Amino acid sequence: MARVEVLCHVTYAYFAIREEIMNTAKRSARTACIYAVAVVLAPLAIPSGGAPAIASTSACDLGLVAPRGSLVGDYWRSRGGQNSVYGCPVNTETGFADRRGSRQQFQNGQIAWSPNMGEGNLLRIYAKNGKINLRWGTTSRDWDFFHVRWVIEADPKRQAQRRVKRETAWSGSYGFNPYPGVSHGGHLKEVFTFWFQGCDRGTFSSDCGAWSNVPVYIVWTS
């Protein structure tokens, strides 16, 4: 009889311990699950002010912003979007019926995709610090130097071409003030249109490629 009683106590203790272990495992699993859910949902938490944590600071017309995957739109966003030197877009990115490429107008300049110079090439123009600033790249091949050509829309005879040192073998920039030290009180407005081309130095002459097939332009006020 004593042996049976001892056996019963041992059996009871075994099952009690087993149940406690299982309950502890359940509590641990529940705690781990709660922690995992909290980690996942933390970014979506609503702050004390009641507004969602996901916020947009865009002051631009979102209907004019080029979608992701657009070279123009992605570059604009990478430079700060509305806070970039270009400002907000004022129209949609537009292509051309007669050639590959596209261009978009912004508050303070333009960005153009000019694929004949390279599938990833963007020609950009903006006004800053009293200058017209032109930048381009990345071209599909390396060049020794570049040419920049500009013309004034109202008077095509007023044009110029400049040789420009490369920044890298695939990119360059050019900036100038059309009327340094001269002010017309804001009454003079002229449209400057720009192209660029890449060139290699030769033994007797330079070997230059085609001009960019999508020019950019800017209205300069003096």
Short mmCIF file of N, CA and C in Angstrom, two decimals, residues 73-86 111 124 126 135:
data_model
loop_
_atom_site.label_atom_id
_atom_site.label_comp_id
_atom_site.label_asym_id
_atom_site.label_seq_id
_atom_site.Cartn_x
_atom_site.Cartn_y
_atom_site.Cartn_z
N GLY A 73 11.92 61.86 -63.35
CA GLY A 73 11.31 61.92 -62.02
C GLY A 73 12.21 61.39 -60.93
N ASP A 74 12.88 60.29 -61.20
CA ASP A 74 13.77 59.70 -60.19
C ASP A 74 14.95 60.63 -59.89
N TYR A 75 15.48 61.26 -60.93
CA TYR A 75 16.59 62.19 -60.69
C TYR A 75 16.12 63.38 -59.86
N TRP A 76 14.97 63.93 -60.22
CA TRP A 76 14.42 65.08 -59.49
C TRP A 76 14.23 64.74 -58.02
N ARG A 77 13.69 63.56 -57.74
CA ARG A 77 13.50 63.16 -56.35
C ARG A 77 14.84 62.97 -55.65
N SER A 78 15.82 62.42 -56.36
CA SER A 78 17.13 62.19 -55.74
C SER A 78 17.84 63.48 -55.37
N ARG A 79 17.48 64.59 -56.02
CA ARG A 79 18.11 65.87 -55.74
C ARG A 79 17.34 66.70 -54.71
N GLY A 80 16.27 66.14 -54.19
CA GLY A 80 15.51 66.84 -53.16
C GLY A 80 14.10 67.19 -53.54
N GLY A 81 13.69 66.84 -54.75
CA GLY A 81 12.31 67.11 -55.17
C GLY A 81 12.00 68.60 -55.13
N GLN A 82 10.97 68.96 -54.40
CA GLN A 82 10.54 70.36 -54.33
C GLN A 82 11.61 71.25 -53.71
N ASN A 83 12.52 70.66 -52.94
CA ASN A 83 13.57 71.44 -52.30
C ASN A 83 14.85 71.51 -53.14
N SER A 84 14.82 70.92 -54.32
CA SER A 84 15.98 70.97 -55.20
C SER A 84 16.06 72.32 -55.89
N VAL A 85 17.12 72.52 -56.67
CA VAL A 85 17.28 73.78 -57.41
C VAL A 85 16.22 73.93 -58.49
N TYR A 86 15.52 72.85 -58.81
CA TYR A 86 14.52 72.90 -59.88
C TYR A 86 13.14 73.33 -59.37
N ILE A 111 14.55 69.44 -66.94
CA ILE A 111 15.32 68.20 -67.00
C ILE A 111 14.86 67.45 -68.24
N ARG A 124 20.29 68.88 -67.87
CA ARG A 124 19.55 69.67 -66.88
C ARG A 124 19.97 71.13 -66.95
N TYR A 126 19.14 75.05 -64.91
CA TYR A 126 18.48 75.80 -63.86
C TYR A 126 19.22 77.12 -63.65
N ARG A 135 23.99 71.15 -66.90
CA ARG A 135 24.70 69.95 -66.49
C ARG A 135 24.21 68.78 -67.33
#
